[in-house]
């Protein structure tokens, strides 16, 4: 029993010695890291020591000191990286410093600053529209390789009835270039005089006159093949590019590309305002040039619209009006006995009384005139090609009836009534077009409409006047449009039948009324240019459209017999 206790004490002492030795080694390594300014390593080792000895105040102080030094070291590295525009790396360093000292306000402020800067930078990159210069750099990466010629001296040779392959092989020896021929290439004799032309120009000339094409495989090899549809599709490389459109309509640009370049593989997306084109590299460059010219901000115009509506009413009334009070004609009636009580006299009895409504005589001679005007002024802002609309008035419901079958496959006999609303009043539509000299053409449509009455079933009847015209104005020049006029004449005659029809004196026994109403609309338009079409000198330059091989493939037509002189009359 005593022996067992002794062994336990010895083992415990050995374990304590081992632990103390390991702690001493770790403490020594931590001190070395601190002395060598290896702050991250010192933080890691003092962290292990503090876990083993959580009550050691000296260890905790050194651990905090190492964390402060390490945090400041990472903070300084982040500032250096920021100066050199390494934003992502700077964010990593400042995040490490913030983890070491989460309570340091200066480090936390720097962390927020770097994060906000990176977020703004990413948003700016997302909103950047590719410029033609950047697109040209992208396309230039797919350029065919340049030939590594042995000499840059021009070719000066004359070939008289020499085969095509022989001429090309001779040129290849001069330039130290390998020329490979397609198996279906037809060799033919050619007479050509090459006077001081470059190797590429001579190659293009020979390919053109022999109806062949060439392709540079690598800097030292050129392939010659016949220009047939099958060979062109086999050897020709196709590329695809997405063009982002900012201002113009993608469908308009697509129609222009199809018409000018004959592009077939072109697709558009109006929601994203993009155009996708698949074609040769040369034709993609031509399409890019056209798109850069088309995709310009539209000119913007403010049009001052002033509207004057004049209403003139004239009324002339004359004649004698014989009518009962409260009525337009003569009215009378018998009064019942129950309502009126009369005391008869010595001569008259009650039955001899009859009460009637006696008409009155009125002489009318009236002349009146009234003028009314409605003036409205408002600015109308729009861009080139888009219609600006102005509406003054109200909307009137108009019924529309259609017929549908009661059952499927039956006769259309079930009426269905719906309503549409029509604008009544003054309607103005203005479409501006800005010219290169900043003149402005306005396409103007003016319509004045009103309710003219009711037809069958209470359906409204409209009276409409409309003017359409185009006006070319300079900036700040005012144009006045008038002549939209409506005149209404009413003549009314009321009188006693018989007397009013007498010739000459019949008008004296009648009431005559004449009313004249006039409505005239005057419109004043003044355009003000906010922004004009932004064009550069390059937009006016003529540029060459590189068709590429195979675009001028000859069409085989049947040979017509040449007529003899004797049979010329038959043709």
PDB file of C-alpha atoms in Angstrom, residues 82-248:
ATOM      1  CA  UNK A  82      -4.784  51.712 -50.144  1.00  0.00           C
ATOM      2  CA  UNK A  83      -2.269  54.214 -51.514  1.00  0.00           C
ATOM      3  CA  UNK A  84      -1.259  51.662 -54.143  1.00  0.00           C
ATOM      4  CA  UNK A  85      -4.951  51.000 -55.041  1.00  0.00           C
ATOM      5  CA  UNK A  86      -4.959  47.438 -53.668  1.00  0.00           C
ATOM      6  CA  UNK A  87      -8.359  47.888 -52.070  1.00  0.00           C
ATOM      7  CA  UNK A  88      -9.316  44.238 -51.551  1.00  0.00           C
ATOM      8  CA  UNK A  89      -5.964  43.436 -49.856  1.00  0.00           C
ATOM      9  CA  UNK A  90      -6.291  46.542 -47.680  1.00  0.00           C
ATOM     10  CA  UNK A  91      -9.744  45.381 -46.584  1.00  0.00           C
ATOM     11  CA  UNK A  92      -8.279  42.036 -45.417  1.00  0.00           C
ATOM     12  CA  UNK A  93      -5.558  43.777 -43.355  1.00  0.00           C
ATOM     13  CA  UNK A  94      -7.944  46.207 -41.698  1.00  0.00           C
ATOM     14  CA  UNK A  95     -10.366  43.381 -40.849  1.00  0.00           C
ATOM     15  CA  UNK A  96      -7.531  41.557 -39.036  1.00  0.00           C
ATOM     16  CA  UNK A  97      -6.734  44.730 -37.114  1.00  0.00           C
ATOM     17  CA  UNK A  98     -10.415  45.147 -36.188  1.00  0.00           C
ATOM     18  CA  UNK A  99     -10.549  41.535 -34.897  1.00  0.00           C
ATOM     19  CA  UNK A 100      -7.495  42.173 -32.705  1.00  0.00           C
ATOM     20  CA  UNK A 101      -8.800  45.450 -31.270  1.00  0.00           C
ATOM     21  CA  UNK A 102     -12.597  45.535 -31.675  1.00  0.00           C
ATOM     22  CA  UNK A 103     -12.894  48.535 -29.337  1.00  0.00           C
ATOM     23  CA  UNK A 104     -10.539  50.827 -31.253  1.00  0.00           C
ATOM     24  CA  UNK A 105     -12.724  53.500 -32.895  1.00  0.00           C
ATOM     25  CA  UNK A 106     -10.079  54.613 -35.411  1.00  0.00           C
ATOM     26  CA  UNK A 107      -9.729  51.068 -36.781  1.00  0.00           C
ATOM     27  CA  UNK A 108     -13.497  50.612 -36.969  1.00  0.00           C
ATOM     28  CA  UNK A 109     -13.891  53.932 -38.843  1.00  0.00           C
ATOM     29  CA  UNK A 110     -11.177  52.917 -41.300  1.00  0.00           C
ATOM     30  CA  UNK A 111     -12.891  49.575 -41.850  1.00  0.00           C
ATOM     31  CA  UNK A 112     -16.205  51.278 -42.705  1.00  0.00           C
ATOM     32  CA  UNK A 113     -14.438  53.720 -45.022  1.00  0.00           C
ATOM     33  CA  UNK A 114     -12.730  50.963 -47.006  1.00  0.00           C
ATOM     34  CA  UNK A 115     -15.902  48.881 -47.242  1.00  0.00           C
ATOM     35  CA  UNK A 116     -17.965  51.836 -48.508  1.00  0.00           C
ATOM     36  CA  UNK A 117     -15.284  52.721 -51.032  1.00  0.00           C
ATOM     37  CA  UNK A 118     -15.196  49.186 -52.424  1.00  0.00           C
ATOM     38  CA  UNK A 119     -19.017  49.071 -52.650  1.00  0.00           C
ATOM     39  CA  UNK A 120     -19.098  52.368 -54.592  1.00  0.00           C
ATOM     40  CA  UNK A 121     -16.331  51.152 -56.871  1.00  0.00           C
ATOM     41  CA  UNK A 122     -18.236  47.970 -57.690  1.00  0.00           C
ATOM     42  CA  UNK A 123     -21.424  49.913 -58.398  1.00  0.00           C
ATOM     43  CA  UNK A 124     -19.521  52.267 -60.683  1.00  0.00           C
ATOM     44  CA  UNK A 125     -18.065  49.309 -62.575  1.00  0.00           C
ATOM     45  CA  UNK A 126     -21.553  47.845 -63.016  1.00  0.00           C
ATOM     46  CA  UNK A 127     -22.887  51.118 -64.449  1.00  0.00           C
ATOM     47  CA  UNK A 128     -20.022  51.698 -66.867  1.00  0.00           C
ATOM     48  CA  UNK A 129     -21.129  51.573 -70.499  1.00  0.00           C
ATOM     49  CA  UNK A 130     -18.472  50.056 -72.756  1.00  0.00           C
ATOM     50  CA  UNK A 131     -16.976  52.783 -74.932  1.00  0.00           C
ATOM     51  CA  UNK A 132     -15.962  52.164 -78.537  1.00  0.00           C
ATOM     52  CA  UNK A 133     -12.322  52.424 -77.489  1.00  0.00           C
ATOM     53  CA  UNK A 134     -12.696  49.649 -74.898  1.00  0.00           C
ATOM     54  CA  UNK A 135     -14.668  47.508 -77.324  1.00  0.00           C
ATOM     55  CA  UNK A 136     -11.962  47.978 -79.933  1.00  0.00           C
ATOM     56  CA  UNK A 137      -9.399  46.724 -77.427  1.00  0.00           C
ATOM     57  CA  UNK A 138     -11.535  43.646 -76.765  1.00  0.00           C
ATOM     58  CA  UNK A 139     -11.952  42.918 -80.458  1.00  0.00           C
ATOM     59  CA  UNK A 140      -8.279  43.501 -81.138  1.00  0.00           C
ATOM     60  CA  UNK A 141      -7.482  40.480 -78.998  1.00  0.00           C
ATOM     61  CA  UNK A 142      -8.996  38.292 -81.729  1.00  0.00           C
ATOM     62  CA  UNK A 143      -7.021  39.794 -84.592  1.00  0.00           C
ATOM     63  CA  UNK A 144      -5.542  37.322 -87.019  1.00  0.00           C
ATOM     64  CA  UNK A 145      -1.814  36.843 -86.418  1.00  0.00           C
ATOM     65  CA  UNK A 146       0.595  39.110 -88.265  1.00  0.00           C
ATOM     66  CA  UNK A 147       2.983  37.558 -90.746  1.00  0.00           C
ATOM     67  CA  UNK A 148       6.626  37.388 -89.749  1.00  0.00           C
ATOM     68  CA  UNK A 149       8.182  38.413 -93.077  1.00  0.00           C
ATOM     69  CA  UNK A 150      11.865  38.001 -93.760  1.00  0.00           C
ATOM     70  CA  UNK A 151      12.010  41.390 -95.443  1.00  0.00           C
ATOM     71  CA  UNK A 152       9.818  44.469 -95.595  1.00  0.00           C
ATOM     72  CA  UNK A 153      10.993  45.470 -99.037  1.00  0.00           C
ATOM     73  CA  UNK A 154       8.209  45.742-101.648  1.00  0.00           C
ATOM     74  CA  UNK A 155       7.780  43.104-104.317  1.00  0.00           C
ATOM     75  CA  UNK A 156       8.758  44.133-107.841  1.00  0.00           C
ATOM     76  CA  UNK A 157       8.078  41.205-110.210  1.00  0.00           C
ATOM     77  CA  UNK A 158       6.490  40.523-113.602  1.00  0.00           C
ATOM     78  CA  UNK A 159       4.792  37.214-114.400  1.00  0.00           C
ATOM     79  CA  UNK A 160       3.692  36.402-117.955  1.00  0.00           C
ATOM     80  CA  UNK A 161       1.257  33.504-118.268  1.00  0.00           C
ATOM     81  CA  UNK A 162       2.566  31.813-115.128  1.00  0.00           C
ATOM     82  CA  UNK A 163       0.526  29.430-112.989  1.00  0.00           C
ATOM     83  CA  UNK A 164      -0.967  30.775-109.772  1.00  0.00           C
ATOM     84  CA  UNK A 165       0.782  28.254-107.531  1.00  0.00           C
ATOM     85  CA  UNK A 166       4.156  29.077-109.096  1.00  0.00           C
ATOM     86  CA  UNK A 167       3.672  32.798-108.457  1.00  0.00           C
ATOM     87  CA  UNK A 168       2.686  32.183-104.849  1.00  0.00           C
ATOM     88  CA  UNK A 169       5.573  29.810-104.245  1.00  0.00           C
ATOM     89  CA  UNK A 170       7.995  32.389-105.653  1.00  0.00           C
ATOM     90  CA  UNK A 171       6.602  35.048-103.322  1.00  0.00           C
ATOM     91  CA  UNK A 172       6.814  32.651-100.368  1.00  0.00           C
ATOM     92  CA  UNK A 173      10.537  32.100-100.993  1.00  0.00           C
ATOM     93  CA  UNK A 174      11.180  35.846-101.086  1.00  0.00           C
ATOM     94  CA  UNK A 175       9.313  36.451 -97.814  1.00  0.00           C
ATOM     95  CA  UNK A 176      10.288  33.118 -96.152  1.00  0.00           C
ATOM     96  CA  UNK A 177       6.615  32.275 -95.630  1.00  0.00           C
ATOM     97  CA  UNK A 178       4.929  28.876 -95.950  1.00  0.00           C
ATOM     98  CA  UNK A 179       1.996  28.884 -98.374  1.00  0.00           C
ATOM     99  CA  UNK A 180      -0.403  25.927 -98.173  1.00  0.00           C
ATOM    100  CA  UNK A 181      -2.966  25.188-100.889  1.00  0.00           C
ATOM    101  CA  UNK A 182      -6.397  23.683-100.400  1.00  0.00           C
ATOM    102  CA  UNK A 183      -6.897  20.344-102.190  1.00  0.00           C
ATOM    103  CA  UNK A 184      -9.689  21.812-104.347  1.00  0.00           C
ATOM    104  CA  UNK A 185      -7.731  24.895-105.414  1.00  0.00           C
ATOM    105  CA  UNK A 186      -7.775  25.279-109.188  1.00  0.00           C
ATOM    106  CA  UNK A 187      -4.429  26.282-110.660  1.00  0.00           C
ATOM    107  CA  UNK A 188      -4.632  28.723-113.557  1.00  0.00           C
ATOM    108  CA  UNK A 189      -2.223  30.807-115.611  1.00  0.00           C
ATOM    109  CA  UNK A 190      -2.022  34.490-114.734  1.00  0.00           C
ATOM    110  CA  UNK A 191      -0.258  37.484-116.211  1.00  0.00           C
ATOM    111  CA  UNK A 192       0.441  40.139-113.605  1.00  0.00           C
ATOM    112  CA  UNK A 193       2.911  42.956-113.052  1.00  0.00           C
ATOM    113  CA  UNK A 194       3.642  43.604-109.375  1.00  0.00           C
ATOM    114  CA  UNK A 195       5.368  46.975-109.057  1.00  0.00           C
ATOM    115  CA  UNK A 196       6.553  47.920-105.588  1.00  0.00           C
ATOM    116  CA  UNK A 197       3.710  46.407-103.585  1.00  0.00           C
ATOM    117  CA  UNK A 198       3.868  44.821-100.157  1.00  0.00           C
ATOM    118  CA  UNK A 199       3.546  41.078 -99.666  1.00  0.00           C
ATOM    119  CA  UNK A 200       0.024  41.337 -98.218  1.00  0.00           C
ATOM    120  CA  UNK A 201      -1.180  43.644-101.001  1.00  0.00           C
ATOM    121  CA  UNK A 202       0.213  41.264-103.635  1.00  0.00           C
ATOM    122  CA  UNK A 203      -1.477  38.346-101.850  1.00  0.00           C
ATOM    123  CA  UNK A 204      -4.843  40.170-101.793  1.00  0.00           C
ATOM    124  CA  UNK A 205      -4.515  41.103-105.461  1.00  0.00           C
ATOM    125  CA  UNK A 206      -3.741  37.546-106.551  1.00  0.00           C
ATOM    126  CA  UNK A 207      -6.597  36.161-104.440  1.00  0.00           C
ATOM    127  CA  UNK A 208      -9.038  38.666-105.952  1.00  0.00           C
ATOM    128  CA  UNK A 209      -8.223  38.114-109.617  1.00  0.00           C
ATOM    129  CA  UNK A 210      -8.131  34.318-109.194  1.00  0.00           C
ATOM    130  CA  UNK A 211     -11.404  34.194-107.197  1.00  0.00           C
ATOM    131  CA  UNK A 212      -9.679  32.698-104.148  1.00  0.00           C
ATOM    132  CA  UNK A 213      -9.296  33.647-100.507  1.00  0.00           C
ATOM    133  CA  UNK A 214      -6.490  33.389 -97.997  1.00  0.00           C
ATOM    134  CA  UNK A 215      -6.247  32.830 -94.258  1.00  0.00           C
ATOM    135  CA  UNK A 216      -3.221  33.484 -92.035  1.00  0.00           C
ATOM    136  CA  UNK A 217      -2.831  30.358 -89.902  1.00  0.00           C
ATOM    137  CA  UNK A 218       0.198  31.545 -87.902  1.00  0.00           C
ATOM    138  CA  UNK A 219       2.960  34.148 -88.348  1.00  0.00           C
ATOM    139  CA  UNK A 220       4.748  31.934 -90.871  1.00  0.00           C
ATOM    140  CA  UNK A 221       1.923  30.090 -92.700  1.00  0.00           C
ATOM    141  CA  UNK A 222      -0.789  31.209 -95.153  1.00  0.00           C
ATOM    142  CA  UNK A 223      -3.615  29.024 -96.470  1.00  0.00           C
ATOM    143  CA  UNK A 224      -5.029  29.606 -99.992  1.00  0.00           C
ATOM    144  CA  UNK A 225      -8.486  28.176-100.696  1.00  0.00           C
ATOM    145  CA  UNK A 226     -11.185  28.695-103.359  1.00  0.00           C
ATOM    146  CA  UNK A 227     -13.929  31.230-102.603  1.00  0.00           C
ATOM    147  CA  UNK A 228     -16.914  28.925-102.624  1.00  0.00           C
ATOM    148  CA  UNK A 229     -19.742  28.891-100.121  1.00  0.00           C
ATOM    149  CA  UNK A 230     -18.704  25.510 -98.732  1.00  0.00           C
ATOM    150  CA  UNK A 231     -15.040  26.456 -98.318  1.00  0.00           C
ATOM    151  CA  UNK A 232     -15.801  29.839 -96.817  1.00  0.00           C
ATOM    152  CA  UNK A 233     -18.091  28.310 -94.188  1.00  0.00           C
ATOM    153  CA  UNK A 234     -15.427  25.700 -93.445  1.00  0.00           C
ATOM    154  CA  UNK A 235     -12.430  28.015 -93.027  1.00  0.00           C
ATOM    155  CA  UNK A 236     -13.996  31.248 -91.900  1.00  0.00           C
ATOM    156  CA  UNK A 237     -14.120  31.896 -88.138  1.00  0.00           C
ATOM    157  CA  UNK A 238     -17.200  33.416 -86.531  1.00  0.00           C
ATOM    158  CA  UNK A 239     -17.297  35.592 -83.430  1.00  0.00           C
ATOM    159  CA  UNK A 240     -20.124  36.808 -81.230  1.00  0.00           C
ATOM    160  CA  UNK A 241     -20.376  40.068 -79.351  1.00  0.00           C
ATOM    161  CA  UNK A 242     -22.980  41.704 -77.108  1.00  0.00           C
ATOM    162  CA  UNK A 243     -23.492  45.438 -77.671  1.00  0.00           C
ATOM    163  CA  UNK A 244     -25.141  47.479 -74.901  1.00  0.00           C
ATOM    164  CA  UNK A 245     -27.305  50.322 -76.211  1.00  0.00           C
ATOM    165  CA  UNK A 246     -27.864  53.344 -73.964  1.00  0.00           C
ATOM    166  CA  UNK A 247     -29.975  55.795 -75.968  1.00  0.00           C
ATOM    167  CA  UNK A 248     -31.233  54.496 -79.307  1.00  0.00           C
TER     168      UNK A 248
END
